[in-house]
Tab-separated table of C-alpha atoms and ligand atoms in Angstrom:
chain	number	residue	atom	x	y	z
A	1	MET	CA	-15.314	7.414	13.308
A	2	PHE	CA	-13.417	5.037	11.037
A	3	GLU	CA	-15.002	1.808	9.959
A	4	VAL	CA	-13.172	-0.804	7.926
A	5	ARG	CA	-15.335	-2.788	5.495
A	6	TYR	CA	-13.015	-4.871	3.309
A	7	THR	CA	-9.329	-5.668	3.495
A	8	ASP	CA	-6.596	-7.322	1.482
A	9	LEU	CA	-2.865	-7.164	2.258
A	10	ALA	CA	-2.711	-4.108	4.547
A	11	ALA	CA	-5.074	-2.313	2.148
A	12	ARG	CA	-8.577	-1.550	3.314
A	13	ILE	CA	-11.809	-0.021	2.158
A	14	GLY	CA	-13.154	2.078	4.985
A	15	ARG	CA	-15.412	4.920	5.895
A	16	LEU	CA	-14.276	8.010	7.719
A	17	GLU	CA	-16.960	10.125	9.369
A	18	THR	CA	-16.480	13.897	9.404
A	19	PRO	CA	-18.854	16.720	10.404
A	20	HIS	CA	-19.634	17.237	6.679
A	21	GLY	CA	-20.402	13.644	5.798
A	22	SER	CA	-18.531	10.442	5.367
A	23	VAL	CA	-15.619	9.779	3.064
A	24	GLU	CA	-14.905	6.396	1.571
A	25	THR	CA	-11.261	5.400	1.797
A	26	PRO	CA	-8.780	4.900	0.235
A	27	ALA	CA	-9.323	8.445	-0.959
A	28	PHE	CA	-7.321	10.788	-3.096
A	29	VAL	CA	-7.659	14.282	-1.643
A	30	PRO	CA	-7.085	17.015	-4.229
A	31	VAL	CA	-5.292	20.143	-3.031
A	32	VAL	CA	-7.399	23.257	-3.545
A	33	HIS	CA	-5.957	26.756	-3.326
A	34	PRO	CA	-8.090	28.874	-0.963
A	35	VAL	CA	-7.802	31.977	-3.123
A	36	ARG	CA	-7.008	31.115	-6.747
A	37	GLN	CA	-8.972	28.149	-8.013
A	38	THR	CA	-8.406	27.004	-11.558
A	39	ILE	CA	-10.635	23.955	-11.162
A	40	SER	CA	-13.633	24.579	-8.948
A	41	PRO	CA	-14.092	22.369	-5.901
A	42	GLN	CA	-17.673	21.696	-7.025
A	43	PHE	CA	-16.281	20.201	-10.222
A	44	LEU	CA	-14.103	17.974	-8.047
A	45	LYS	CA	-17.185	16.935	-6.100
A	46	LYS	CA	-18.934	15.989	-9.345
A	47	MET	CA	-15.917	13.898	-10.302
A	48	GLY	CA	-16.402	11.947	-7.091
A	49	PHE	CA	-13.965	13.568	-4.683
A	50	ASP	CA	-15.816	13.905	-1.366
A	51	LEU	CA	-12.871	15.426	0.446
A	52	VAL	CA	-10.495	18.208	-0.532
A	53	ILE	CA	-7.603	19.793	1.306
A	54	THR	CA	-6.768	23.459	1.468
A	55	ASN	CA	-4.246	25.595	3.246
A	56	ALA	CA	-5.407	27.199	6.481
A	57	TYR	CA	-2.315	29.386	6.729
A	58	ILE	CA	-2.954	31.085	3.379
A	59	THR	CA	-6.633	31.388	4.333
A	60	PHE	CA	-5.590	33.018	7.612
A	61	ARG	CA	-3.298	35.509	5.889
A	62	HIS	CA	-5.683	36.310	3.059
A	63	TYR	CA	-9.116	36.280	4.675
A	64	GLY	CA	-8.510	36.536	8.444
A	65	ASP	CA	-11.773	37.320	10.266
A	66	GLU	CA	-13.857	36.941	7.119
A	67	ALA	CA	-12.931	33.244	7.050
A	68	ARG	CA	-13.917	32.919	10.725
A	69	LYS	CA	-17.334	34.334	9.875
A	70	ARG	CA	-17.974	32.440	6.647
A	71	GLY	CA	-16.248	29.162	7.410
A	72	ILE	CA	-13.862	27.354	5.094
A	73	HIS	CA	-16.616	25.549	3.149
A	74	ASP	CA	-18.101	28.832	2.006
A	75	ILE	CA	-14.690	30.368	1.324
A	76	ILE	CA	-13.707	27.650	-1.134
A	77	GLY	CA	-17.231	26.801	-2.304
A	78	PHE	CA	-17.335	23.136	-1.356
A	79	ASP	CA	-20.069	21.394	0.607
A	80	GLY	CA	-18.221	18.106	1.192
A	81	SER	CA	-15.551	17.441	3.796
A	82	VAL	CA	-12.618	19.825	3.987
A	83	MET	CA	-9.196	19.030	5.379
A	84	THR	CA	-6.907	21.920	6.265
A	85	ASP	CA	-3.165	21.924	6.262
A	86	SER	CA	-1.953	24.500	8.733
A	87	GLY	CA	1.181	25.705	7.063
A	88	GLY	CA	3.611	22.830	7.375
A	89	TYR	CA	4.312	23.109	3.684
A	90	GLN	CA	5.144	26.789	4.070
A	91	VAL	CA	7.499	25.839	6.879
A	92	LEU	CA	9.233	23.502	4.472
A	93	GLU	CA	9.421	26.080	1.681
A	94	TYR	CA	10.230	29.273	3.560
A	95	GLY	CA	11.730	28.097	6.822
A	96	SER	CA	9.053	29.352	9.172
A	97	VAL	CA	5.608	30.872	9.362
A	98	GLU	CA	4.670	33.812	11.524
A	99	VAL	CA	1.905	32.230	13.511
A	100	GLU	CA	1.713	30.438	16.825
A	101	PRO	CA	0.453	26.844	16.956
A	102	ALA	CA	-2.272	27.847	19.405
A	103	VAL	CA	-3.499	30.663	17.142
A	104	MET	CA	-3.541	28.335	14.151
A	105	ALA	CA	-5.425	25.662	16.099
A	106	GLN	CA	-8.109	28.173	17.164
A	107	PHE	CA	-8.337	29.470	13.588
A	108	GLU	CA	-8.836	25.989	12.112
A	109	LYS	CA	-11.509	25.365	14.708
A	110	ASP	CA	-13.205	28.691	13.939
A	111	ILE	CA	-13.342	28.082	10.185
A	112	LYS	CA	-14.939	24.662	10.864
A	113	SER	CA	-12.405	22.499	9.175
A	114	ASP	CA	-13.539	18.866	9.165
A	115	ILE	CA	-10.042	17.424	9.250
A	116	PRO	CA	-7.622	20.016	10.598
A	117	ILE	CA	-3.878	19.500	10.903
A	118	PRO	CA	-1.921	21.126	13.745
A	119	LEU	CA	1.014	23.339	12.845
A	120	ASP	CA	3.827	20.868	12.246
A	121	LYS	CA	7.479	21.102	11.323
A	122	PRO	CA	8.114	18.669	8.479
A	123	THR	CA	11.421	16.859	8.525
A	124	GLY	CA	11.664	16.661	4.747
A	125	TYR	CA	14.464	14.386	3.600
A	126	GLY	CA	18.160	14.262	4.351
A	127	LEU	CA	18.105	16.103	7.679
A	128	PRO	CA	20.749	14.926	10.132
A	129	TYR	CA	19.294	12.813	12.922
A	130	GLU	CA	19.670	15.466	15.646
A	131	LYS	CA	17.866	18.076	13.612
A	132	ALA	CA	15.087	15.689	12.561
A	133	SER	CA	14.669	14.707	16.171
A	134	GLU	CA	14.327	18.363	17.164
A	135	TYR	CA	11.639	18.887	14.486
A	136	VAL	CA	9.768	15.860	15.776
A	137	ARG	CA	9.907	17.266	19.302
A	138	ILE	CA	8.549	20.646	18.144
A	139	THR	CA	5.762	18.982	16.142
A	140	LEU	CA	4.712	16.861	19.118
A	141	GLU	CA	4.722	19.903	21.404
A	142	ASN	CA	2.512	21.787	18.910
A	143	CYS	CA	0.157	18.823	18.708
A	144	LYS	CA	-0.227	18.734	22.473
A	145	LYS	CA	-0.867	22.467	22.626
A	146	THR	CA	-3.385	22.170	19.806
A	147	LEU	CA	-5.514	19.637	21.684
A	148	GLU	CA	-5.516	21.884	24.764
A	149	VAL	CA	-6.732	24.821	22.674
A	150	VAL	CA	-9.478	23.046	20.722
A	151	GLY	CA	-10.979	21.071	23.619
A	152	GLU	CA	-14.178	19.150	22.787
A	153	THR	CA	-14.652	18.911	19.057
A	154	ASP	CA	-16.425	16.991	16.289
A	155	ALA	CA	-13.587	17.615	13.874
A	156	VAL	CA	-11.137	14.827	13.125
A	157	TRP	CA	-7.810	16.312	14.184
A	158	VAL	CA	-4.798	14.855	12.452
A	159	GLY	CA	-1.606	13.726	14.164
A	160	PRO	CA	1.300	14.553	11.827
A	161	VAL	CA	3.930	11.820	12.039
A	162	GLN	CA	7.355	13.239	11.214
A	163	GLY	CA	10.778	11.630	11.134
A	164	ALA	CA	11.029	10.588	7.465
A	165	GLU	CA	13.917	8.219	6.778
A	166	HIS	CA	14.841	8.124	10.469
A	167	TYR	CA	12.498	5.212	11.046
A	168	ASP	CA	12.802	5.165	14.829
A	169	LEU	CA	11.641	8.798	14.913
A	170	VAL	CA	8.639	7.810	12.782
A	171	GLU	CA	7.729	5.151	15.316
A	172	HIS	CA	8.328	7.480	18.262
A	173	SER	CA	6.118	10.198	16.682
A	174	ALA	CA	3.345	7.748	15.907
A	175	ARG	CA	3.251	6.307	19.408
A	176	ALA	CA	3.300	9.740	21.041
A	177	LEU	CA	0.428	11.045	18.876
A	178	ASP	CA	-1.533	7.866	19.474
A	179	ALA	CA	-1.127	8.323	23.227
A	180	MET	CA	-2.357	11.935	22.965
A	181	GLY	CA	-5.564	10.572	21.450
A	182	TYR	CA	-5.247	11.533	17.778
A	183	GLN	CA	-7.641	9.343	15.775
A	184	LEU	CA	-6.289	10.037	12.293
A	185	MET	CA	-2.589	10.104	11.555
A	186	ALA	CA	-0.698	11.616	8.647
A	187	LEU	CA	2.698	10.442	7.608
A	188	GLY	CA	5.001	13.265	6.610
A	189	SER	CA	6.232	11.880	3.407
A	190	PRO	CA	9.208	13.659	1.982
A	191	VAL	CA	8.551	14.909	-1.517
A	192	GLU	CA	12.223	14.256	-2.336
A	193	VAL	CA	11.805	10.548	-1.626
A	194	MET	CA	8.840	10.289	-3.949
A	195	GLU	CA	10.294	12.496	-6.659
A	196	ALA	CA	13.418	10.328	-6.706
A	197	TYR	CA	11.166	7.240	-6.896
A	198	GLU	CA	12.766	5.951	-3.688
A	199	PHE	CA	9.821	3.648	-3.157
A	200	ALA	CA	11.775	1.255	-0.938
A	201	THR	CA	12.451	4.070	1.561
A	202	LEU	CA	8.820	5.099	1.426
A	203	ALA	CA	7.694	1.497	1.995
A	204	ARG	CA	9.987	1.206	5.023
A	205	MET	CA	8.628	4.424	6.534
A	206	ILE	CA	5.068	3.223	6.140
A	207	ALA	CA	5.947	-0.230	7.496
A	208	ARG	CA	7.574	1.261	10.582
A	209	TYR	CA	4.493	3.339	11.229
A	210	LYS	CA	2.063	0.465	10.622
A	211	LYS	CA	3.944	-1.798	12.978
A	212	ALA	CA	3.396	0.718	15.771
A	213	ILE	CA	-0.165	1.813	14.914
A	214	PRO	CA	-1.866	-0.759	12.669
A	215	ALA	CA	-5.526	0.140	13.065
A	216	LYS	CA	-6.005	3.907	12.996
A	217	PRO	CA	-6.538	5.532	9.613
A	218	ILE	CA	-3.405	7.014	8.079
A	219	HIS	CA	-3.021	9.795	5.550
A	220	LEU	CA	0.095	10.070	3.406
A	221	PHE	CA	1.154	13.655	2.749
A	222	GLY	CA	1.960	14.711	-0.777
A	223	ALA	CA	1.361	11.411	-2.570
A	224	GLY	CA	-0.135	12.135	-5.965
A	225	HIS	CA	1.593	9.857	-8.425
A	226	PRO	CA	-0.129	6.921	-10.130
A	227	LEU	CA	2.738	4.628	-9.113
A	228	THR	CA	2.988	5.741	-5.480
A	229	ILE	CA	-0.709	5.364	-4.725
A	230	PRO	CA	-1.156	1.589	-5.220
A	231	LEU	CA	2.016	0.862	-3.252
A	232	ALA	CA	0.846	3.072	-0.401
A	233	ILE	CA	-2.627	1.514	-0.472
A	234	ALA	CA	-1.189	-2.020	-0.395
A	235	LEU	CA	0.803	-0.981	2.675
A	236	GLY	CA	-2.301	0.304	4.431
A	237	CYS	CA	-2.426	4.047	3.729
A	238	ASP	CA	-5.980	5.348	3.571
A	239	MET	CA	-5.720	8.882	2.199
A	240	PHE	CA	-3.361	10.900	0.005
A	241	ASP	CA	-3.271	14.575	-0.809
A	242	SER	CA	-1.454	16.231	-3.621
A	243	ALA	CA	-1.437	19.190	-5.954
A	244	SER	CA	0.397	17.054	-8.501
A	245	TYR	CA	-2.541	17.002	-10.907
A	246	MET	CA	-2.165	20.762	-11.337
A	247	LEU	CA	1.614	21.097	-10.918
A	248	TYR	CA	2.216	18.417	-13.537
A	249	ALA	CA	-0.318	19.991	-15.869
A	250	LYS	CA	1.430	23.353	-15.657
A	251	ASP	CA	4.518	21.548	-16.835
A	252	ASP	CA	2.671	19.740	-19.674
A	253	ARG	CA	3.029	16.431	-17.869
A	254	TYR	CA	0.339	13.927	-18.699
A	255	MET	CA	-0.307	11.197	-16.133
A	256	GLN	CA	-0.673	7.587	-17.181
A	257	PRO	CA	-1.303	4.518	-15.041
A	258	GLN	CA	2.326	3.444	-15.495
A	259	GLY	CA	3.941	6.869	-15.058
A	260	THR	CA	3.932	10.330	-16.583
A	261	ALA	CA	4.795	11.579	-20.056
A	262	ARG	CA	5.472	14.969	-21.572
A	263	LEU	CA	2.654	16.016	-23.819
A	264	ALA	CA	5.250	16.781	-26.504
A	265	ASP	CA	6.520	13.194	-26.427
A	266	LEU	CA	3.155	11.560	-27.023
A	267	ALA	CA	2.075	10.202	-30.375
A	268	TYR	CA	-1.343	9.128	-29.083
A	269	LEU	CA	-3.719	9.989	-26.261
A	270	PRO	CA	-4.005	6.561	-24.632
A	271	CYS	CA	-6.909	7.484	-22.352
A	272	GLN	CA	-10.668	7.571	-22.691
A	273	CYS	CA	-11.497	10.138	-20.014
A	274	PRO	CA	-13.902	12.946	-20.984
A	275	VAL	CA	-10.940	15.254	-21.738
A	276	CYS	CA	-9.028	12.817	-23.923
A	277	SER	CA	-12.107	11.679	-25.775
A	278	SER	CA	-13.035	15.237	-26.725
A	279	TYR	CA	-9.678	16.324	-28.197
A	280	LYS	CA	-7.280	15.076	-30.793
A	281	LEU	CA	-3.717	15.132	-29.490
A	282	ASP	CA	-2.743	18.083	-31.686
A	283	GLU	CA	-5.776	20.049	-30.585
A	284	LEU	CA	-4.940	19.480	-26.937
A	285	ARG	CA	-1.304	20.431	-27.497
A	286	SER	CA	-2.152	23.652	-29.273
A	287	LEU	CA	-4.689	24.990	-26.771
A	288	PRO	CA	-3.828	28.318	-25.139
A	289	LYS	CA	-1.564	27.640	-22.128
A	290	ASP	CA	-4.130	28.286	-19.387
A	291	GLN	CA	-6.819	26.212	-21.010
A	292	LYS	CA	-4.377	23.417	-21.763
A	293	THR	CA	-3.274	23.364	-18.128
A	294	ILE	CA	-6.866	23.017	-16.954
A	295	GLU	CA	-7.644	20.236	-19.429
A	296	VAL	CA	-4.483	18.270	-18.625
A	297	ALA	CA	-5.131	18.778	-14.900
A	298	LYS	CA	-8.618	17.335	-15.329
A	299	HIS	CA	-7.210	14.376	-17.214
A	300	ASN	CA	-4.637	13.885	-14.439
A	301	LEU	CA	-7.428	13.881	-11.854
A	302	HIS	CA	-9.224	11.192	-13.848
A	303	VAL	CA	-6.085	9.055	-13.848
A	304	LEU	CA	-5.614	9.466	-10.081
A	305	LYS	CA	-9.263	8.708	-9.407
A	306	ALA	CA	-9.146	5.633	-11.650
A	307	GLU	CA	-6.014	4.462	-9.845
A	308	VAL	CA	-7.704	4.619	-6.454
A	309	ASP	CA	-10.862	2.965	-7.818
A	310	THR	CA	-8.844	0.170	-9.434
A	311	CYS	CA	-7.165	-0.463	-6.082
A	312	LYS	CA	-10.537	-0.554	-4.323
A	313	GLN	CA	-11.850	-3.109	-6.796
A	314	ALA	CA	-8.670	-5.162	-6.337
A	315	ILE	CA	-9.256	-5.136	-2.566
A	316	MET	CA	-12.840	-6.358	-3.089
A	317	ASP	CA	-11.615	-9.080	-5.452
A	318	GLY	CA	-8.808	-10.226	-3.148
A	319	ARG	CA	-6.379	-9.299	-5.915
A	320	MET	CA	-4.414	-6.509	-4.253
A	321	TRP	CA	-1.205	-8.528	-4.377
A	322	GLU	CA	-1.601	-9.265	-8.069
A	323	TYR	CA	-2.335	-5.599	-8.723
A	324	ALA	CA	0.568	-4.262	-6.637
A	325	VAL	CA	2.998	-6.594	-8.402
A	326	GLN	CA	1.557	-5.710	-11.787
A	327	LYS	CA	2.096	-2.015	-11.009
A	328	ALA	CA	5.603	-2.752	-9.744
A	329	ARG	CA	6.509	-3.912	-13.251
A	330	ALA	CA	6.043	-0.324	-14.377
A	331	HIS	CA	9.231	0.808	-12.655
A	332	PRO	CA	12.315	-1.038	-11.365
A	333	LYS	CA	12.385	1.054	-8.189
A	334	LEU	CA	8.823	0.092	-7.446
A	335	MET	CA	9.789	-3.571	-7.731
A	336	GLU	CA	12.557	-2.908	-5.163
A	337	ALA	CA	9.848	-1.981	-2.685
A	338	VAL	CA	7.720	-5.039	-3.487
A	339	GLN	CA	10.762	-7.317	-3.064
A	340	LEU	CA	10.945	-6.089	0.540
A	341	PHE	CA	7.524	-7.546	1.327
A	342	GLY	CA	9.110	-10.913	2.134
A	343	GLY	CA	11.025	-9.401	5.081
A	344	SER	CA	9.950	-9.538	8.704
A	345	GLU	CA	9.270	-5.777	8.896
A	346	PHE	CA	6.431	-6.328	6.395
A	347	GLU	CA	4.760	-9.211	8.199
A	348	PHE	CA	1.962	-6.834	9.229
A	349	MET	CA	0.650	-7.104	5.652
A	350	ALA	CA	-0.658	-10.566	6.480
A	351	ASP	CA	-2.837	-9.408	9.379
A	352	ASN	CA	-5.666	-8.063	7.208
A	353	THR	CA	-5.294	-10.484	4.316
A	354	PRO	CA	-8.388	-12.716	4.303
A	355	ALA	CA	-7.788	-16.302	5.440
A	356	PHE	CA	-9.984	-17.495	2.605
A	357	LYS	CA	-10.641	-16.070	-0.850
A	358	GLU	CA	-13.296	-17.133	-3.297
A	359	LYS	CA	-11.010	-16.761	-6.265
A	360	ALA	CA	-7.912	-18.888	-6.730
A	361	ILE	CA	-4.746	-16.911	-6.106
A	362	PHE	CA	-2.142	-16.779	-8.865
A	363	PHE	CA	1.510	-17.702	-8.556
A	364	PHE	CA	3.778	-16.497	-11.365
A	365	ASP	CA	7.356	-15.924	-10.342
A	366	PRO	CA	9.643	-15.730	-7.301
A	367	VAL	CA	8.258	-12.478	-5.891
A	368	ASP	CA	4.941	-14.277	-5.306
A	369	GLN	CA	6.475	-16.520	-2.642
A	370	HIS	CA	6.274	-13.425	-0.400
A	371	ARG	CA	2.541	-13.044	-0.632
A	372	PRO	CA	0.931	-13.325	2.802
A	373	GLU	CA	-1.292	-16.290	1.914
A	374	ALA	CA	1.753	-18.350	0.896
A	375	ARG	CA	3.767	-17.310	3.951
A	376	ARG	CA	0.908	-18.169	6.239
A	377	PHE	CA	0.448	-21.590	4.654
A	378	ARG	CA	4.147	-22.439	4.836
A	379	GLN	CA	4.165	-21.532	8.529
A	380	MET	CA	1.247	-23.835	9.169
A	381	ALA	CA	2.721	-26.715	7.152
A	382	SER	CA	6.090	-26.334	8.856
A	383	ALA	CA	4.429	-26.965	12.190
A	384	PHE	CA	2.571	-30.051	10.911
A	385	LYS	CA	3.377	-33.199	12.919
A	386	SER	CA	2.910	-36.568	11.282
A	387	ALA	CA	2.626	-39.826	13.203
A	388	LYS	CA	4.009	-41.742	10.218
A	389	LYS	CA	7.578	-42.935	9.714
A	390	LYS	CA	7.480	-42.832	5.961
A	391	LEU	CA	6.999	-39.752	3.762
A	392	VAL	CA	5.919	-39.691	0.132
A	393	LEU	CA	6.378	-36.339	-1.629
A	394	PHE	CA	4.515	-35.689	-4.810
A	395	PRO	CA	4.423	-32.599	-7.098
A	396	GLU	CA	1.187	-30.669	-6.744
A	397	GLY	CA	-0.987	-30.857	-9.841
A	398	GLU	CA	-3.656	-28.521	-11.095
A	399	VAL	CA	-6.565	-30.251	-9.385
A	400	HIS	CA	-7.365	-29.096	-5.873
A	401	PRO	CA	-7.559	-30.141	-3.163
A	402	PHE	CA	-4.723	-32.552	-3.624
A	403	TYR	CA	-6.340	-35.323	-1.529
A	404	SER	CA	-9.233	-35.558	-3.969
A	405	THR	CA	-6.977	-36.381	-6.946
A	406	ARG	CA	-6.392	-39.758	-8.501
A	407	GLY	CA	-2.645	-39.341	-8.000
A	408	PHE	CA	-3.157	-39.037	-4.274
A	409	LYS	CA	-5.470	-42.056	-4.117
A	410	GLU	CA	-2.976	-44.221	-5.968
A	411	LEU	CA	-0.182	-43.175	-3.646
A	412	ALA	CA	-2.299	-43.748	-0.562
A	413	LYS	CA	-3.097	-47.245	-1.807
A	414	LYS	CA	0.492	-48.042	-2.669
A	415	PHE	CA	1.876	-46.646	0.599
A	416	PRO	CA	-0.870	-47.160	3.176
A	417	ASP	CA	1.504	-46.503	6.066
A	418	ALA	CA	3.023	-43.314	4.652
A	419	GLN	CA	2.450	-39.625	5.175
A	420	VAL	CA	1.564	-38.346	1.724
A	421	ALA	CA	2.314	-34.728	0.922
A	422	ALA	CA	2.362	-32.614	-2.225
A	423	TYR	CA	4.838	-29.838	-2.850
A	424	ASN	CA	4.594	-26.519	-4.628
A	425	PRO	CA	7.431	-23.982	-5.141
A	426	PHE	CA	5.354	-21.252	-3.468
A	427	LEU	CA	3.585	-23.160	-0.726
A	428	GLY	CA	6.332	-25.614	0.223
A	429	VAL	CA	5.215	-28.981	1.594
A	430	ILE	CA	1.460	-29.608	1.544
A	431	PRO	CA	0.507	-32.559	3.797
A	432	ALA	CA	-2.620	-34.238	2.379
A	433	GLU	CA	-4.525	-33.572	5.620
A	434	ILE	CA	-4.294	-29.803	5.117
A	435	SER	CA	-4.429	-29.748	1.332
A	436	ASP	CA	-7.973	-28.383	1.504
A	437	VAL	CA	-6.811	-25.315	3.420
A	438	PHE	CA	-6.606	-22.087	1.408
A	439	PRO	CA	-4.576	-21.383	-0.699
A	440	ALA	CA	-3.449	-25.005	-1.185
A	441	SER	CA	-7.072	-25.639	-2.066
A	442	HIS	CA	-7.303	-22.724	-4.413
A	443	ASN	CA	-4.325	-21.605	-6.430
A	444	LEU	CA	-3.131	-21.537	-9.985
A	445	THR	CA	0.619	-21.906	-10.432
A	446	SER	CA	2.157	-21.164	-13.803
A	447	ARG	CA	4.159	-24.092	-15.186
A	448	LEU	CA	7.469	-22.370	-15.790
A	449	ALA	CA	10.971	-23.791	-15.446
A	450	ARG	CA	12.179	-22.659	-12.033
A	451	LYS	CA	15.520	-22.470	-10.254
A	452	ILE	CA	15.195	-23.664	-6.701
A	453	ASP	CA	17.712	-21.027	-5.543
A	454	ASP	CA	15.122	-18.392	-6.404
A	455	TYR	CA	12.771	-19.961	-3.872
A	456	PRO	CA	14.561	-19.863	-0.510
A	457	SER	CA	11.184	-19.989	1.212
A	458	PHE	CA	10.546	-23.396	-0.378
A	459	THR	CA	13.717	-24.979	0.972
A	460	GLU	CA	13.092	-23.356	4.362
A	461	SER	CA	9.650	-24.890	4.455
A	462	LEU	CA	10.918	-28.288	3.372
A	463	ASP	CA	13.705	-28.258	5.971
A	464	ALA	CA	11.342	-27.151	8.717
A	465	PHE	CA	8.884	-29.897	7.817
A	466	LEU	CA	11.586	-32.575	7.832
A	467	ALA	CA	13.093	-31.292	11.086
A	468	ASN	CA	9.712	-31.226	12.780
A	469	ASN	CA	9.017	-34.883	11.942
A	470	SER	CA	11.015	-38.080	12.205
A	471	PHE	CA	10.720	-39.962	8.970
A	472	ASP	CA	12.849	-43.079	8.485
A	473	GLU	CA	12.177	-43.164	4.814
A	474	VAL	CA	11.382	-40.475	2.272
A	475	ILE	CA	10.108	-41.310	-1.183
A	476	VAL	CA	10.023	-38.478	-3.669
A	477	VAL	CA	8.382	-38.141	-7.025
A	478	ALA	CA	10.809	-35.468	-8.100
A	479	ASP	CA	9.961	-33.019	-10.852
A	480	ASP	CA	12.624	-30.787	-12.409
A	481	PHE	CA	12.227	-28.305	-9.602
A	482	MET	CA	12.548	-30.834	-6.776
A	483	LYS	CA	15.523	-32.511	-8.452
A	484	GLN	CA	17.509	-29.366	-7.604
A	485	ALA	CA	16.714	-29.674	-3.912
A	486	LYS	CA	19.666	-31.962	-3.046
A	487	LEU	CA	17.109	-33.997	-1.244
A	488	LYS	CA	19.334	-36.893	-0.367
A	489	ALA	CA	21.717	-34.721	1.634
A	490	ARG	CA	18.808	-32.858	3.123
A	491	VAL	CA	17.018	-35.943	4.287
A	492	GLU	CA	20.197	-37.398	5.766
A	493	ASP	CA	20.507	-34.218	7.798
A	494	TYR	CA	17.235	-35.076	9.397
A	495	HIS	CA	18.173	-38.606	10.433
A	496	SER	CA	16.282	-40.488	7.772
A	497	ASP	CA	18.274	-43.387	6.509
A	498	HIS	CA	16.666	-43.898	3.175
A	499	VAL	CA	15.635	-41.730	0.290
A	500	ILE	CA	14.366	-42.763	-3.085
A	501	ASP	CA	14.045	-39.922	-5.541
A	502	ARG	CA	11.595	-41.527	-7.890
A	503	LEU	CA	8.975	-44.205	-7.770
B	601	ZN	ZN1	-7.555	11.377	-20.218
């Protein structure tokens, strides 16, 4: 039902099979109103959206039996895959909906939704723990009831994971839904968190979920911002739905890859989509309100689509880290989330990162020490055991692998009985024997002045390497970076009696 084709970080390009065809993920899923459509779903299909989401509750109230007869695809005029939200949003807005979970489940089955969502009770943001816990319990009960009602089915029923910033509730929800047999999960993602750009909270919620359920596809509710999407993709989210393209447009908000702008504040239209290339800025601004909304909404859809496509290409190129960090520069709060990636709760991001990449990976500044390839290499080097009693440390140059360089050959000749190792601020110690292992074999490190205090992972790796071996003598060709390492004291800590800090 879900096949993963390419991965990088926790991001993945996959294929989700539904009764109305397959959907490539990551996918942005535009929200379509079942009754009033300002942009037709067929137009969305032409733009390349194979999956849309609509509201089953509104469909139920507005069409009732007619929808059961015609099916949701005919009602909204879309022949691709249709996901249906069952009213959770209405619960959030108006407190409750007047429909039983079992009735809703049968209705979603009857209208032939491809990806139906059981009636859930979203926790939103800022609910006290007890209350959030109660909402989680109700949602899980509804989900159980729903499966009993629908029985055998081709549809991909969604398990809504609630709990929000109460991370243990997120994990509890995810595990319970997984045990019930749900094959596609959806993370209830509080709009408040995303509107306040609390990306670090969002990243933690996703991480907690991924730790529990790493493999199954996961949808993120309500994510329709060009900054949220790449972060969520890097963390392993596969689908996102939002009405943001239209809501923003109604408010004259123009999406850009690095954020949104008010149409009134723009001096240029910095986009080449079909909308922006057919209007001058003034023309677009002075369109009648309804027409302007539609045009800006179409532009916004182009930006969202381009964002997802750029992420997919980055996954294929093994450049998802570079892209996520590049995006993080667009907003300080996004960088807060990326800074978390070095922590243990984000170790899952390494699991799907390829062990080898054809292109050299880039190291720029301290945040890059957290990238999974570097972490993985440092772990391996830390465990390296040398039979030698003498260590020669040498700064890594630009030629890879290190053992094929002239510098290495000279050192090996001069110190035939020594363990020769290079060092790099991001990779730590690189013993010559494993210098052909990726990414020691394949990286490009910018030659910037660096403060060693910004690279705690380097000193950890160096200490672990020294502790794991028993060198009597350490000879260091110290560059400006290594000179800050207080190597003499360090080496003495590890029982060596002799250190020379230059040749
Ligand atoms: Zn545009």
